[in-house]
Amino acid sequence: MASSNTKGTNATNGTLKGQSKSSKPRMERKISSPMNPAFMTSAPGKVIVYGEHAVVHGKAAIAAAISLRSYLLVTTLSKSQRTISLRFPDIGLSHTWDIDALPWSTFSHPSKKKMYYDLVTTLDPDLVKAMQPHLSDVSPEATGEHKKIRQAAASAFLYLFLSLGNQTFPGSIYALRSTLPIGAGLGSSASISVCLSSALLLQIRTLAGPHPDQPSEEAELQIERINRWAFVAEMCIHGNPSGVDNTVSSGGKAVLFKREDYTRAPKVTPLRKFPELPMLLVNTKQARSTATEVAKVGALKGSLPVITEAILNTIDAVTEAAYKLITSATFNQRDPHTAETLGKLMGVNHGQLVSLGVSHPRLERIRELVDLVGVGWTKLTGAGGGGSTITLLRPDASPKALKELEGKLDAEDFERFETTLGGDGVGVLWPAVLRDEGEEEGGG
């Protein structure tokens, strides 16, 4: 902000300032402190290509970023405005808190305080309890699933904000928009969690860059910190997430993910050679709950432990076969045999998920329509019970058959997305980048 310089000549009566007996000393205007510039974070959605549900039980999964993303615009308010506001129009959430009224004493207590570099694997029940009075008036007019989604998003933000920030935090507005459908098994909540985590870590100045000469080790460390706090937000939303969604949304590309011990960080193997596969992604528009579907498999394992474990082991074997193929020295994504092998593995994976009871008639209908025109291999992705399917398209799929399939999907009110796998992870858009280059920095 430009300041006014009031020293110099006083034009009244043609005299210099200080020569008139009646003149009074002039007060110097204090130069205002400029607000921090607005910035934007973004993060992709994901699909689990192989291994959903098995990954919750300590098996491996392969997940890949998709080209659909969420975008969070952060605007810092003037020092006199002591509020933080969420503006998430895609889910109908609009809420404002008084910063000074929040439960800082509980979150900052020496026995509770966490640092930005800490690994948090469970939610602290005392901290969750302290937040409740500040969440009870979030979207009071909403009911059912709408209210649940809005309060979960508010809870995730508030837990991160109180854990990472302090009472001197500047007033801010967090406005989020997303191209990802909600509740479709595409990692929309993880995408939002990564956006929030990276934004707050940037605001407390614990992230540097990204910049062209940043050492890869530093970049990886910062992405891991973003990922850890995004997982905390995911716990607020889902209760017992595997961590795979936030991991691939943070780092991008594709990963082999395995978490055998939830008290420790997962084992994540980046798949830099993962092919940019042409995918047709179809949203059933059938709402479902990740927590409900995960609990369904847990209950099946409790009643039929040997059989359920055998199914989970088969899914794990499918994931391992795909991993060995993709990482082999002779891997060639343009080889028709490669696409066919990956497609057949997707079919086996889907069959095992059907056996676990997590499919849905709408999901099976999409598979039927794809099979009828013979353009690729289809499986559910994510928790199931609704949500979405992914179809690996055959290299020789005819345009006429694809057009026919699109028409049939549209006629039955399915939502289609053409996407590719293996894109960039979390990104940051600064005003200078927007002005000078018009491109987003980021990726893992």
PDB file of N, CA and C in Angstrom, residues 2-70:
ATOM      1  N   ALA A   2       0.633   2.174  -0.880  1.00  0.00           N
ATOM      2  CA  ALA A   2       1.438   3.390  -0.939  1.00  0.00           C
ATOM      3  C   ALA A   2       1.122   4.280   0.239  1.00  0.00           C
ATOM      4  N   SER A   3       2.137   4.945   0.767  1.00  0.00           N
ATOM      5  CA  SER A   3       1.925   5.852   1.899  1.00  0.00           C
ATOM      6  C   SER A   3       2.011   7.291   1.429  1.00  0.00           C
ATOM      7  N   SER A   4       1.388   8.218   2.191  1.00  0.00           N
ATOM      8  CA  SER A   4       1.410   9.635   1.851  1.00  0.00           C
ATOM      9  C   SER A   4       2.536  10.318   2.598  1.00  0.00           C
ATOM     10  N   ASN A   5       3.312  11.161   1.923  1.00  0.00           N
ATOM     11  CA  ASN A   5       4.374  11.923   2.560  1.00  0.00           C
ATOM     12  C   ASN A   5       3.840  13.315   2.819  1.00  0.00           C
ATOM     13  N   THR A   6       3.626  13.690   4.089  1.00  0.00           N
ATOM     14  CA  THR A   6       2.985  14.968   4.422  1.00  0.00           C
ATOM     15  C   THR A   6       3.996  16.039   4.795  1.00  0.00           C
ATOM     16  N   LYS A   7       5.283  15.764   4.717  1.00  0.00           N
ATOM     17  CA  LYS A   7       6.282  16.783   5.016  1.00  0.00           C
ATOM     18  C   LYS A   7       6.418  17.744   3.840  1.00  0.00           C
ATOM     19  N   GLY A   8       6.948  18.970   4.126  1.00  0.00           N
ATOM     20  CA  GLY A   8       7.259  19.891   3.032  1.00  0.00           C
ATOM     21  C   GLY A   8       6.471  21.168   3.147  1.00  0.00           C
ATOM     22  N   THR A   9       5.970  21.690   2.034  1.00  0.00           N
ATOM     23  CA  THR A   9       5.377  23.020   1.983  1.00  0.00           C
ATOM     24  C   THR A   9       3.910  22.985   2.349  1.00  0.00           C
ATOM     25  N   ASN A  10       3.505  23.953   3.196  1.00  0.00           N
ATOM     26  CA  ASN A  10       2.104  24.172   3.491  1.00  0.00           C
ATOM     27  C   ASN A  10       1.647  25.310   2.603  1.00  0.00           C
ATOM     28  N   ALA A  11       0.765  25.092   1.685  1.00  0.00           N
ATOM     29  CA  ALA A  11       0.394  26.092   0.682  1.00  0.00           C
ATOM     30  C   ALA A  11      -0.482  27.189   1.243  1.00  0.00           C
ATOM     31  N   THR A  12      -1.108  27.010   2.418  1.00  0.00           N
ATOM     32  CA  THR A  12      -2.013  28.009   2.971  1.00  0.00           C
ATOM     33  C   THR A  12      -1.238  29.288   3.296  1.00  0.00           C
ATOM     34  N   ASN A  13      -1.710  30.437   2.803  1.00  0.00           N
ATOM     35  CA  ASN A  13      -1.118  31.755   3.023  1.00  0.00           C
ATOM     36  C   ASN A  13       0.307  31.841   2.491  1.00  0.00           C
ATOM     37  N   GLY A  14       0.738  30.895   1.715  1.00  0.00           N
ATOM     38  CA  GLY A  14       2.051  30.963   1.100  1.00  0.00           C
ATOM     39  C   GLY A  14       3.188  30.853   2.073  1.00  0.00           C
ATOM     40  N   THR A  15       2.966  30.277   3.259  1.00  0.00           N
ATOM     41  CA  THR A  15       4.020  30.173   4.260  1.00  0.00           C
ATOM     42  C   THR A  15       4.506  28.749   4.354  1.00  0.00           C
ATOM     43  N   LEU A  16       5.715  28.601   4.910  1.00  0.00           N
ATOM     44  CA  LEU A  16       6.227  27.278   5.172  1.00  0.00           C
ATOM     45  C   LEU A  16       5.638  26.732   6.452  1.00  0.00           C
ATOM     46  N   LYS A  17       5.506  25.425   6.505  1.00  0.00           N
ATOM     47  CA  LYS A  17       4.984  24.773   7.696  1.00  0.00           C
ATOM     48  C   LYS A  17       5.826  25.161   8.894  1.00  0.00           C
ATOM     49  N   GLY A  18       5.164  25.602   9.980  1.00  0.00           N
ATOM     50  CA  GLY A  18       5.857  25.962  11.211  1.00  0.00           C
ATOM     51  C   GLY A  18       6.043  27.458  11.365  1.00  0.00           C
ATOM     52  N   GLN A  19       5.818  28.276  10.306  1.00  0.00           N
ATOM     53  CA  GLN A  19       6.019  29.718  10.407  1.00  0.00           C
ATOM     54  C   GLN A  19       4.798  30.422  10.936  1.00  0.00           C
ATOM     55  N   SER A  20       3.595  29.804  10.799  1.00  0.00           N
ATOM     56  CA  SER A  20       2.385  30.433  11.310  1.00  0.00           C
ATOM     57  C   SER A  20       2.247  30.145  12.787  1.00  0.00           C
ATOM     58  N   LYS A  21       1.949  31.173  13.579  1.00  0.00           N
ATOM     59  CA  LYS A  21       1.793  30.989  15.025  1.00  0.00           C
ATOM     60  C   LYS A  21       0.609  30.111  15.363  1.00  0.00           C
ATOM     61  N   SER A  22      -0.402  30.120  14.492  1.00  0.00           N
ATOM     62  CA  SER A  22      -1.617  29.357  14.805  1.00  0.00           C
ATOM     63  C   SER A  22      -1.537  27.903  14.333  1.00  0.00           C
ATOM     64  N   SER A  23      -0.472  27.563  13.630  1.00  0.00           N
ATOM     65  CA  SER A  23      -0.409  26.195  13.113  1.00  0.00           C
ATOM     66  C   SER A  23      -0.146  25.209  14.232  1.00  0.00           C
ATOM     67  N   LYS A  24      -0.681  23.975  14.074  1.00  0.00           N
ATOM     68  CA  LYS A  24      -0.496  22.910  15.061  1.00  0.00           C
ATOM     69  C   LYS A  24       0.429  21.844  14.484  1.00  0.00           C
ATOM     70  N   PRO A  25       1.168  21.147  15.350  1.00  0.00           N
ATOM     71  CA  PRO A  25       2.028  20.068  14.842  1.00  0.00           C
ATOM     72  C   PRO A  25       1.188  19.026  14.122  1.00  0.00           C
ATOM     73  N   ARG A  26       1.631  18.622  12.964  1.00  0.00           N
ATOM     74  CA  ARG A  26       0.867  17.643  12.184  1.00  0.00           C
ATOM     75  C   ARG A  26       1.304  16.237  12.574  1.00  0.00           C
ATOM     76  N   MET A  27       0.317  15.347  12.726  1.00  0.00           N
ATOM     77  CA  MET A  27       0.584  13.958  13.064  1.00  0.00           C
ATOM     78  C   MET A  27       1.037  13.211  11.817  1.00  0.00           C
ATOM     79  N   GLU A  28       2.107  12.441  11.965  1.00  0.00           N
ATOM     80  CA  GLU A  28       2.564  11.613  10.856  1.00  0.00           C
ATOM     81  C   GLU A  28       1.638  10.402  10.687  1.00  0.00           C
ATOM     82  N   ARG A  29       1.228  10.113   9.455  1.00  0.00           N
ATOM     83  CA  ARG A  29       0.389   8.937   9.200  1.00  0.00           C
ATOM     84  C   ARG A  29       1.258   7.686   9.282  1.00  0.00           C
ATOM     85  N   LYS A  30       0.803   6.754  10.072  1.00  0.00           N
ATOM     86  CA  LYS A  30       1.535   5.499  10.206  1.00  0.00           C
ATOM     87  C   LYS A  30       1.372   4.676   8.932  1.00  0.00           C
ATOM     88  N   ILE A  31       2.493   4.200   8.434  1.00  0.00           N
ATOM     89  CA  ILE A  31       2.436   3.396   7.220  1.00  0.00           C
ATOM     90  C   ILE A  31       1.795   2.053   7.535  1.00  0.00           C
ATOM     91  N   SER A  32       0.787   1.692   6.761  1.00  0.00           N
ATOM     92  CA  SER A  32       0.071   0.438   7.002  1.00  0.00           C
ATOM     93  C   SER A  32       0.932  -0.746   6.606  1.00  0.00           C
ATOM     94  N   SER A  33       0.792  -1.806   7.373  1.00  0.00           N
ATOM     95  CA  SER A  33       1.474  -3.042   7.015  1.00  0.00           C
ATOM     96  C   SER A  33       0.668  -3.737   5.929  1.00  0.00           C
ATOM     97  N   PRO A  34       1.294  -4.067   4.823  1.00  0.00           N
ATOM     98  CA  PRO A  34       0.534  -4.716   3.747  1.00  0.00           C
ATOM     99  C   PRO A  34       0.074  -6.097   4.147  1.00  0.00           C
ATOM    100  N   MET A  35      -1.082  -6.506   3.648  1.00  0.00           N
ATOM    101  CA  MET A  35      -1.561  -7.855   3.887  1.00  0.00           C
ATOM    102  C   MET A  35      -0.735  -8.831   3.061  1.00  0.00           C
ATOM    103  N   ASN A  36      -0.674 -10.070   3.521  1.00  0.00           N
ATOM    104  CA  ASN A  36      -0.029 -11.094   2.719  1.00  0.00           C
ATOM    105  C   ASN A  36      -0.823 -11.284   1.433  1.00  0.00           C
ATOM    106  N   PRO A  37      -0.151 -11.510   0.329  1.00  0.00           N
ATOM    107  CA  PRO A  37      -0.888 -11.678  -0.927  1.00  0.00           C
ATOM    108  C   PRO A  37      -1.722 -12.948  -0.918  1.00  0.00           C
ATOM    109  N   ALA A  38      -2.809 -12.910  -1.630  1.00  0.00           N
ATOM    110  CA  ALA A  38      -3.626 -14.111  -1.787  1.00  0.00           C
ATOM    111  C   ALA A  38      -2.829 -15.155  -2.559  1.00  0.00           C
ATOM    112  N   PHE A  39      -3.108 -16.405  -2.276  1.00  0.00           N
ATOM    113  CA  PHE A  39      -2.450 -17.482  -3.007  1.00  0.00           C
ATOM    114  C   PHE A  39      -3.420 -18.645  -3.140  1.00  0.00           C
ATOM    115  N   MET A  40      -3.054 -19.608  -3.960  1.00  0.00           N
ATOM    116  CA  MET A  40      -3.932 -20.744  -4.204  1.00  0.00           C
ATOM    117  C   MET A  40      -3.138 -22.046  -4.105  1.00  0.00           C
ATOM    118  N   THR A  41      -3.740 -23.032  -3.475  1.00  0.00           N
ATOM    119  CA  THR A  41      -3.192 -24.382  -3.503  1.00  0.00           C
ATOM    120  C   THR A  41      -4.157 -25.272  -4.280  1.00  0.00           C
ATOM    121  N   SER A  42      -3.615 -26.312  -4.867  1.00  0.00           N
ATOM    122  CA  SER A  42      -4.488 -27.255  -5.564  1.00  0.00           C
ATOM    123  C   SER A  42      -3.940 -28.661  -5.416  1.00  0.00           C
ATOM    124  N   ALA A  43      -4.811 -29.641  -5.568  1.00  0.00           N
ATOM    125  CA  ALA A  43      -4.406 -31.039  -5.430  1.00  0.00           C
ATOM    126  C   ALA A  43      -5.344 -31.909  -6.262  1.00  0.00           C
ATOM    127  N   PRO A  44      -4.809 -33.002  -6.804  1.00  0.00           N
ATOM    128  CA  PRO A  44      -5.629 -33.841  -7.677  1.00  0.00           C
ATOM    129  C   PRO A  44      -6.478 -34.844  -6.916  1.00  0.00           C
ATOM    130  N   GLY A  45      -7.481 -35.354  -7.587  1.00  0.00           N
ATOM    131  CA  GLY A  45      -8.173 -36.539  -7.105  1.00  0.00           C
ATOM    132  C   GLY A  45      -7.350 -37.765  -7.456  1.00  0.00           C
ATOM    133  N   LYS A  46      -7.883 -38.911  -7.153  1.00  0.00           N
ATOM    134  CA  LYS A  46      -7.144 -40.148  -7.410  1.00  0.00           C
ATOM    135  C   LYS A  46      -8.118 -41.269  -7.739  1.00  0.00           C
ATOM    136  N   VAL A  47      -7.582 -42.293  -8.337  1.00  0.00           N
ATOM    137  CA  VAL A  47      -8.313 -43.549  -8.436  1.00  0.00           C
ATOM    138  C   VAL A  47      -7.410 -44.650  -7.892  1.00  0.00           C
ATOM    139  N   ILE A  48      -8.008 -45.623  -7.238  1.00  0.00           N
ATOM    140  CA  ILE A  48      -7.262 -46.820  -6.880  1.00  0.00           C
ATOM    141  C   ILE A  48      -7.388 -47.762  -8.072  1.00  0.00           C
ATOM    142  N   VAL A  49      -6.278 -48.048  -8.683  1.00  0.00           N
ATOM    143  CA  VAL A  49      -6.271 -48.890  -9.876  1.00  0.00           C
ATOM    144  C   VAL A  49      -6.361 -50.359  -9.479  1.00  0.00           C
ATOM    145  N   TYR A  50      -5.662 -50.722  -8.399  1.00  0.00           N
ATOM    146  CA  TYR A  50      -5.701 -52.090  -7.863  1.00  0.00           C
ATOM    147  C   TYR A  50      -5.589 -52.021  -6.336  1.00  0.00           C
ATOM    148  N   GLY A  51      -6.392 -52.823  -5.639  1.00  0.00           N
ATOM    149  CA  GLY A  51      -6.152 -53.036  -4.216  1.00  0.00           C
ATOM    150  C   GLY A  51      -7.075 -52.382  -3.218  1.00  0.00           C
ATOM    151  N   GLU A  52      -8.187 -51.746  -3.661  1.00  0.00           N
ATOM    152  CA  GLU A  52      -9.065 -51.134  -2.668  1.00  0.00           C
ATOM    153  C   GLU A  52      -9.607 -52.192  -1.697  1.00  0.00           C
ATOM    154  N   HIS A  53      -9.890 -51.726  -0.508  1.00  0.00           N
ATOM    155  CA  HIS A  53     -10.338 -52.530   0.645  1.00  0.00           C
ATOM    156  C   HIS A  53      -9.226 -53.417   1.201  1.00  0.00           C
ATOM    157  N   ALA A  54      -8.505 -54.130   0.353  1.00  0.00           N
ATOM    158  CA  ALA A  54      -7.375 -54.913   0.857  1.00  0.00           C
ATOM    159  C   ALA A  54      -6.357 -53.997   1.523  1.00  0.00           C
ATOM    160  N   VAL A  55      -6.237 -52.759   1.003  1.00  0.00           N
ATOM    161  CA  VAL A  55      -5.249 -51.827   1.545  1.00  0.00           C
ATOM    162  C   VAL A  55      -5.574 -51.442   2.989  1.00  0.00           C
ATOM    163  N   VAL A  56      -6.852 -51.480   3.353  1.00  0.00           N
ATOM    164  CA  VAL A  56      -7.247 -51.159   4.730  1.00  0.00           C
ATOM    165  C   VAL A  56      -6.779 -52.246   5.691  1.00  0.00           C
ATOM    166  N   HIS A  57      -6.545 -53.444   5.163  1.00  0.00           N
ATOM    167  CA  HIS A  57      -6.167 -54.595   5.991  1.00  0.00           C
ATOM    168  C   HIS A  57      -4.704 -54.985   5.799  1.00  0.00           C
ATOM    169  N   GLY A  58      -3.867 -53.986   5.531  1.00  0.00           N
ATOM    170  CA  GLY A  58      -2.432 -54.205   5.495  1.00  0.00           C
ATOM    171  C   GLY A  58      -1.870 -54.719   4.197  1.00  0.00           C
ATOM    172  N   LYS A  59      -2.691 -54.809   3.149  1.00  0.00           N
ATOM    173  CA  LYS A  59      -2.204 -55.263   1.843  1.00  0.00           C
ATOM    174  C   LYS A  59      -1.766 -54.050   1.017  1.00  0.00           C
ATOM    175  N   ALA A  60      -1.222 -54.320  -0.160  1.00  0.00           N
ATOM    176  CA  ALA A  60      -0.750 -53.240  -1.026  1.00  0.00           C
ATOM    177  C   ALA A  60      -1.854 -52.757  -1.960  1.00  0.00           C
ATOM    178  N   ALA A  61      -1.716 -51.518  -2.415  1.00  0.00           N
ATOM    179  CA  ALA A  61      -2.625 -50.956  -3.415  1.00  0.00           C
ATOM    180  C   ALA A  61      -1.820 -50.066  -4.353  1.00  0.00           C
ATOM    181  N   ILE A  62      -2.275 -49.970  -5.584  1.00  0.00           N
ATOM    182  CA  ILE A  62      -1.703 -49.021  -6.540  1.00  0.00           C
ATOM    183  C   ILE A  62      -2.748 -47.944  -6.779  1.00  0.00           C
ATOM    184  N   ALA A  63      -2.354 -46.706  -6.523  1.00  0.00           N
ATOM    185  CA  ALA A  63      -3.252 -45.572  -6.733  1.00  0.00           C
ATOM    186  C   ALA A  63      -2.557 -44.557  -7.626  1.00  0.00           C
ATOM    187  N   ALA A  64      -3.337 -43.853  -8.422  1.00  0.00           N
ATOM    188  CA  ALA A  64      -2.769 -42.883  -9.360  1.00  0.00           C
ATOM    189  C   ALA A  64      -3.572 -41.595  -9.341  1.00  0.00           C
ATOM    190  N   ALA A  65      -2.864 -40.484  -9.526  1.00  0.00           N
ATOM    191  CA  ALA A  65      -3.517 -39.184  -9.611  1.00  0.00           C
ATOM    192  C   ALA A  65      -4.262 -39.071 -10.934  1.00  0.00           C
ATOM    193  N   ILE A  66      -5.354 -38.302 -10.913  1.00  0.00           N
ATOM    194  CA  ILE A  66      -6.105 -38.028 -12.133  1.00  0.00           C
ATOM    195  C   ILE A  66      -6.079 -36.534 -12.403  1.00  0.00           C
ATOM    196  N   SER A  67      -6.565 -36.155 -13.579  1.00  0.00           N
ATOM    197  CA  SER A  67      -6.447 -34.760 -13.994  1.00  0.00           C
ATOM    198  C   SER A  67      -7.537 -33.856 -13.409  1.00  0.00           C
ATOM    199  N   LEU A  68      -8.473 -34.387 -12.653  1.00  0.00           N
ATOM    200  CA  LEU A  68      -9.489 -33.576 -11.967  1.00  0.00           C
ATOM    201  C   LEU A  68      -8.919 -33.114 -10.630  1.00  0.00           C
ATOM    202  N   ARG A  69      -9.127 -31.832 -10.270  1.00  0.00           N
ATOM    203  CA  ARG A  69      -8.456 -31.267  -9.097  1.00  0.00           C
ATOM    204  C   ARG A  69      -9.404 -30.399  -8.266  1.00  0.00           C
ATOM    205  N   SER A  70      -8.949 -30.111  -7.009  1.00  0.00           N
ATOM    206  CA  SER A  70      -9.581 -29.109  -6.147  1.00  0.00           C
ATOM    207  C   SER A  70      -8.662 -27.903  -6.052  1.00  0.00           C
TER     208      SER A  70
END
